Coordinates of C-alpha atoms and ligand atoms in Angstrom, one line a residue:
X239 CA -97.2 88.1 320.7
X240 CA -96.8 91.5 319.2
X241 CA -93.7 93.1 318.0
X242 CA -92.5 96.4 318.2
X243 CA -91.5 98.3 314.8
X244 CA -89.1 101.6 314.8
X245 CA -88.8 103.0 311.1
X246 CA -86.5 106.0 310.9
X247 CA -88.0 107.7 308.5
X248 CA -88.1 111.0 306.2
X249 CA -88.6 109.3 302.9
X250 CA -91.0 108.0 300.4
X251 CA -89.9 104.3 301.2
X252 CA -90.1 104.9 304.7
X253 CA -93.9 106.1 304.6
X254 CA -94.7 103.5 302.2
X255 CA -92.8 101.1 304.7
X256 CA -95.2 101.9 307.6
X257 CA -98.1 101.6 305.3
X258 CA -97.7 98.1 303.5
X259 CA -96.2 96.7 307.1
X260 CA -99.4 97.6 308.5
X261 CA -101.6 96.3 306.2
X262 CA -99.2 93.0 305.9
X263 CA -98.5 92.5 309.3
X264 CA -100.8 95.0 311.5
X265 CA -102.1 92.4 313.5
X266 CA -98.3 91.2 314.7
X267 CA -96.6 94.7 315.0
X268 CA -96.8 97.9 316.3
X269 CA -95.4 100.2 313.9
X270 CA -93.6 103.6 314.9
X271 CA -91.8 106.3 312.9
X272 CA -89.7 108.3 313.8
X273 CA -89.0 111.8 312.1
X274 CA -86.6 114.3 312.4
X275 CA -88.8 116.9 312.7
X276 CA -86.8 119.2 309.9
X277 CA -90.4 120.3 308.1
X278 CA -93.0 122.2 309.6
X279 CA -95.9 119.7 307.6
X280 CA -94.6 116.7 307.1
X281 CA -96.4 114.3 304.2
X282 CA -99.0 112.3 307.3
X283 CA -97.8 108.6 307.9
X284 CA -99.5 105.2 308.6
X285 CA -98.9 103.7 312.2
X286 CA -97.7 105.8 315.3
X287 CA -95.3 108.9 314.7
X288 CA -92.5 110.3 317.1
X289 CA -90.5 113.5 316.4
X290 CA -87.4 114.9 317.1
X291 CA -83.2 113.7 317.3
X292 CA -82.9 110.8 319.6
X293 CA -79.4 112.4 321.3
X294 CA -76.6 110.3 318.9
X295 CA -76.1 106.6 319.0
X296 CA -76.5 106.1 322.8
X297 CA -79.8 107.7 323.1
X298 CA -81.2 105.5 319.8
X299 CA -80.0 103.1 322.2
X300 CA -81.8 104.0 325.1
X301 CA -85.2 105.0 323.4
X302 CA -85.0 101.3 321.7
X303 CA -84.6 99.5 325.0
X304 CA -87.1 102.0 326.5
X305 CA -89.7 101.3 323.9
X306 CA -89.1 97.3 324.2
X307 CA -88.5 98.0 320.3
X308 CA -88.0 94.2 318.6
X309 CA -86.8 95.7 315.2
X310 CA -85.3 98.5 313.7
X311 CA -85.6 99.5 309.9
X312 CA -83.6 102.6 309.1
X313 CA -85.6 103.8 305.9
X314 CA -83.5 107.7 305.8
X315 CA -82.5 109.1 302.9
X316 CA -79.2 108.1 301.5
X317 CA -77.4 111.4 302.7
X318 CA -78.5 111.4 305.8
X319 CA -75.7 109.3 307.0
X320 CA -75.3 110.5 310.4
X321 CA -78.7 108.6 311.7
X322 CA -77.7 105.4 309.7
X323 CA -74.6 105.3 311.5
X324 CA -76.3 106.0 314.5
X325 CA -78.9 103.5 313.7
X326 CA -76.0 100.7 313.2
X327 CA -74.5 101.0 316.4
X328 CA -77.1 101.2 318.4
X329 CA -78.1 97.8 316.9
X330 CA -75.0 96.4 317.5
X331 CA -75.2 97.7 321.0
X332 CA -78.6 96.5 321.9
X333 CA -79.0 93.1 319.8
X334 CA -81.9 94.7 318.0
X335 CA -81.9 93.3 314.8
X336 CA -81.5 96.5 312.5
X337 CA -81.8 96.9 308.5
X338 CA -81.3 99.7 306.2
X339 CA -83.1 100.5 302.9
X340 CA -80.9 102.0 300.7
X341 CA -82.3 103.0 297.0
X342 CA -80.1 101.9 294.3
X343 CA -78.5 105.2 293.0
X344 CA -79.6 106.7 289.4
X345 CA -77.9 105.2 286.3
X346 CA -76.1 108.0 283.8
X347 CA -78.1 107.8 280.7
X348 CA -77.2 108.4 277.0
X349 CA -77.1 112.4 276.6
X350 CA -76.7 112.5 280.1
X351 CA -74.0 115.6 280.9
X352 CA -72.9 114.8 284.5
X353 CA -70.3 115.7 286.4
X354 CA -69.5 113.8 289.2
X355 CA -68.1 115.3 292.7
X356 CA -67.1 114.1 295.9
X357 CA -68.7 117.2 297.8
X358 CA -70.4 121.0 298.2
X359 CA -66.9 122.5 297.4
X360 CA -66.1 120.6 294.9
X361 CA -69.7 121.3 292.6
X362 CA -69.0 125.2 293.6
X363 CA -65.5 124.7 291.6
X364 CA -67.3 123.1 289.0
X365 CA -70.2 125.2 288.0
X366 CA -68.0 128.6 288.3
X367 CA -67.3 127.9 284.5
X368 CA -70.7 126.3 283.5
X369 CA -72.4 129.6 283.0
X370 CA -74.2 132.1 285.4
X371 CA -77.7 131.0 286.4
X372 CA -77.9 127.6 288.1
X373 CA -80.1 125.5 290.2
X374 CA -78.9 124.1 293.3
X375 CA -81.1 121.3 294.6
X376 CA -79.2 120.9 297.8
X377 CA -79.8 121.7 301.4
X378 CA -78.9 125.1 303.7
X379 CA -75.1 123.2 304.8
X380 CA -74.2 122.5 301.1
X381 CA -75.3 126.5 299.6
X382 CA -72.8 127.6 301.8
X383 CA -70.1 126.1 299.8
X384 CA -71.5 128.3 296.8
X385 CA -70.9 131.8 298.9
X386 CA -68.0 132.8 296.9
X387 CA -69.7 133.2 293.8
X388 CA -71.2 136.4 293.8
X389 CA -71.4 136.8 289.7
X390 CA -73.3 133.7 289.9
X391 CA -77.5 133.9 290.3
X392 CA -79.3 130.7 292.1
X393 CA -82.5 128.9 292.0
X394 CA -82.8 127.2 295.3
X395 CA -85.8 125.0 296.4
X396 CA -87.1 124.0 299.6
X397 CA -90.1 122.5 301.4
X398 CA -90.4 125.9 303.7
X399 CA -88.7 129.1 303.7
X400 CA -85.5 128.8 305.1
X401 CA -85.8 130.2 309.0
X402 CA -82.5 132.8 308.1
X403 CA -81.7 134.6 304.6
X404 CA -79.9 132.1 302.3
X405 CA -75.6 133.0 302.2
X406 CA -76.0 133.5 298.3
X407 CA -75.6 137.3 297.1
X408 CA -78.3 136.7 294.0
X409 CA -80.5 133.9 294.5
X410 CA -84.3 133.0 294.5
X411 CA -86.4 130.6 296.8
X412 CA -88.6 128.0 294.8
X413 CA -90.9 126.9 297.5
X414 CA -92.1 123.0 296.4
X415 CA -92.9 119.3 298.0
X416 CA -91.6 116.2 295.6
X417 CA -92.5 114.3 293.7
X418 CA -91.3 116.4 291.0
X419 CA -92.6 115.9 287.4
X420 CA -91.1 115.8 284.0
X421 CA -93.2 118.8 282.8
X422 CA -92.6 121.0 285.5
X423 CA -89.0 120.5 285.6
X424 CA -89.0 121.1 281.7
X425 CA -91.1 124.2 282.4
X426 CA -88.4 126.0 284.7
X427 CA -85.7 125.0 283.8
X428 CA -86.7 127.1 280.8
X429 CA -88.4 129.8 282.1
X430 CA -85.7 130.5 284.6
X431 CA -82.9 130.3 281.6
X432 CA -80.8 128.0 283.9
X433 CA -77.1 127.0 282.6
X434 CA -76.5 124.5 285.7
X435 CA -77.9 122.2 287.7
X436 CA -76.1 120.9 290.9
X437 CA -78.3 117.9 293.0
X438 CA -76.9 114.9 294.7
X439 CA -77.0 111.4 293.8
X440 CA -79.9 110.7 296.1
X441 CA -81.6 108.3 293.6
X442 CA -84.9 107.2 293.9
X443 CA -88.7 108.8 292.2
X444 CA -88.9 111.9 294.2
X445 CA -86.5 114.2 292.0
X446 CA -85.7 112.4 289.0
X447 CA -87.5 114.6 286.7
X448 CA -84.9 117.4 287.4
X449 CA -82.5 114.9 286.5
X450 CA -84.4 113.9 283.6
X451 CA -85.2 117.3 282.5
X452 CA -81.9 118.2 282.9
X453 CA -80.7 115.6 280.0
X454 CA -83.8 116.3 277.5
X455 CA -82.3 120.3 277.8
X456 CA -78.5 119.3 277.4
X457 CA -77.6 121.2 280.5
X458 CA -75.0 119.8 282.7
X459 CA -75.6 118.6 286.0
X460 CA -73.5 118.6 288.6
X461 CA -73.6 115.6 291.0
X462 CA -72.4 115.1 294.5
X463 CA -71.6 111.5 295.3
X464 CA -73.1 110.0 298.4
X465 CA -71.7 109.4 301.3
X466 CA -70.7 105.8 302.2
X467 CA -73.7 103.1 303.1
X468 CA -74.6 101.7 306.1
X469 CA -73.2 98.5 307.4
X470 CA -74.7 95.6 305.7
X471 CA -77.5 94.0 306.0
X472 CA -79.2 96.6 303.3
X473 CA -82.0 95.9 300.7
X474 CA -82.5 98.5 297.5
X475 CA -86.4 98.3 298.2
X476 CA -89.4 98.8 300.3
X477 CA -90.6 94.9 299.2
X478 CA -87.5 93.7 300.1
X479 CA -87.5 95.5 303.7
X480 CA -90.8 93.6 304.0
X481 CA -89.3 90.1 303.3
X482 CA -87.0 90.6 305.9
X483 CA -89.6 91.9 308.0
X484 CA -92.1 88.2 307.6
X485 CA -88.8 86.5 308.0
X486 CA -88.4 88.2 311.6
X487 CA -91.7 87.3 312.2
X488 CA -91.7 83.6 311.6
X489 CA -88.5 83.0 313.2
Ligands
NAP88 P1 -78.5 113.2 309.5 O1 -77.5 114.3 309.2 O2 -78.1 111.8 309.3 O3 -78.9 113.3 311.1 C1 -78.6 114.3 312.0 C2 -79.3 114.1 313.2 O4 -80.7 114.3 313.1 C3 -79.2 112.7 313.8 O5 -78.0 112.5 314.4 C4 -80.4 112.6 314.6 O6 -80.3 113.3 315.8 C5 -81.5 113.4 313.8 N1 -82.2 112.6 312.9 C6 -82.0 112.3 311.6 N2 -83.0 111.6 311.1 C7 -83.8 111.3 312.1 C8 -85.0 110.5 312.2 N3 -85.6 109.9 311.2 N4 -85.6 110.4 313.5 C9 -85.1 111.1 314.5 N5 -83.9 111.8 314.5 C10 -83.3 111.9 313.3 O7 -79.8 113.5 308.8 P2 -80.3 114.7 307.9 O8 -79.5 114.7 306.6 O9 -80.3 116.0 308.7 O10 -81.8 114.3 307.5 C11 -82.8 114.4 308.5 C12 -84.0 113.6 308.1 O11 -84.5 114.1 306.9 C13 -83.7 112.1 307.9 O12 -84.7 111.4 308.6 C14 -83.8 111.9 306.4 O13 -84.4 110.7 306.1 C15 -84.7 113.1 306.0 N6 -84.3 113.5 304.6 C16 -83.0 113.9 304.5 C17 -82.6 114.3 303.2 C18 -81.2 114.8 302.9 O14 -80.9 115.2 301.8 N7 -80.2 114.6 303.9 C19 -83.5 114.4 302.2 C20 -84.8 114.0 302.4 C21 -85.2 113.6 303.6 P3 -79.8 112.6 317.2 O15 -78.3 112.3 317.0 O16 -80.1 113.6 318.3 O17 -80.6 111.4 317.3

């Protein structure tokens, strides 16, 4: 009989997901990912694709039952904790056996100068005194905790241009699509003189350069703690999501 796959997706792990599922277990499952819909190209995926918010935990709930889904594998990004959440209780509400990927966060490193904060405000406070020009690697809701600093001059990058004018008196848009790499990380944070960096502990390949570059410079960066993980059961990996995913099968 064949199963019925829903990957919430939106990350490297959760394309990769759809792709080795398929090739491991095409023949017993149907694979569908869902995205958000937040970029106007998104990187293409293996498997069926559905865009777009599903309406909070109940209507998760509904489309699962609606789409006879057997299992659910909530592959988001580690701060995007508002689906996981979602994604747990619509498990618990339907029986559909759910599990979350969660990459293991980045370890500090010798020559590492991070500073660690719980939230946007709180990395705004701390880069005031850091020096003038600084990179924020964070999304349209965080910048607005940076609004204040008018003296201040930003480097902010995004996938697309931001539909409105950023809330940032000095700042300029660095449109680019992770992976990142070590070079060209090096490269501006050089060119653009930059005193700061402020990212979030998001962890994983896709932006550890800036991270990495940040260290080889000896500029401090600024990092925003995640929010709490999902419910348990989680795995750090895309091979270990597909374990769980044969042991489903052979049940
Ligand atoms: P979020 O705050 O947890 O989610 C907000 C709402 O967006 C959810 O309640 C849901 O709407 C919808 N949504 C989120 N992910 C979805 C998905 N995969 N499929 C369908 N609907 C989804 O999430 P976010 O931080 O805005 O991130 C949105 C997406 O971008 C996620 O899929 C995530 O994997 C990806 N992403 C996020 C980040 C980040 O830094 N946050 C970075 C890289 C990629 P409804 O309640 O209407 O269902």
């Amino acid at each position: 009989m064949t199963r019925r796959l829903l990957i919430l997706g939106g990350t490297g792990e959760a394309r990769r997901l759809a792709e080795r599922t398929l090739a491991q277990f095409g023949s017993r499952l149907v694979v569908i990912t869902s995205l958000a819909g937040r970029t106007a190209e998104p990187v293409p995926v293996a498997g069926e694709v559905r865009y777009g918010g599903f309406g909070g935990a109940a209507g998760l709930a509904a489309y699962l039952r609606g789409n006879a889904i057997d299992l659910l594998v909530d592959a988001t990004h580690p701060f995007a904790d508002q689906i996981s959440r979602n994604a747990a209780e619509a498990s618990a509400v339907t029986g559909i056996p759910r599990l979350a990927v969660v990459r293991p966060p980045w370890q500090r490193q010798p020559g590492d100068r991070w500073i660690e904060v719980p939230d946007a405000p709180a990395a705004a406070a701390a880069v005031g005194p850091l020096g003038r020009r600084i990179w924020l690697t964070l999304g349209t809701t965080d910048i607005e905790a940076f609004t204040s600093l008018t003296e201040h001059w930003f480097l902010v990058r995004r996938v697309d241009p931001p539909p409105a004018p950023l809330p940032l008196c000095q700042a300029e848009i660095l449109l680019a699509r992770g992976p990142f790499v070590l070079e060209d990380e090096r490269r501006i944070l050089a060119e653009q003189r930059i005193d700061a960096v402020v990212s979030r502990a998001s962890g994983g390949a896709t932006t550890v350069a800036n991270i990495d570059a940040a260290r080889d410079a000896g500029i401090p960066v600024v990092l925003i703690a995640r929010p709490p993980p999902p419910p348990e059961p989680l795995v750090p990996t895309v091979e270990a999501a597909l374990g769980w995913l044969r042991s489903r099968l052979d049940a």
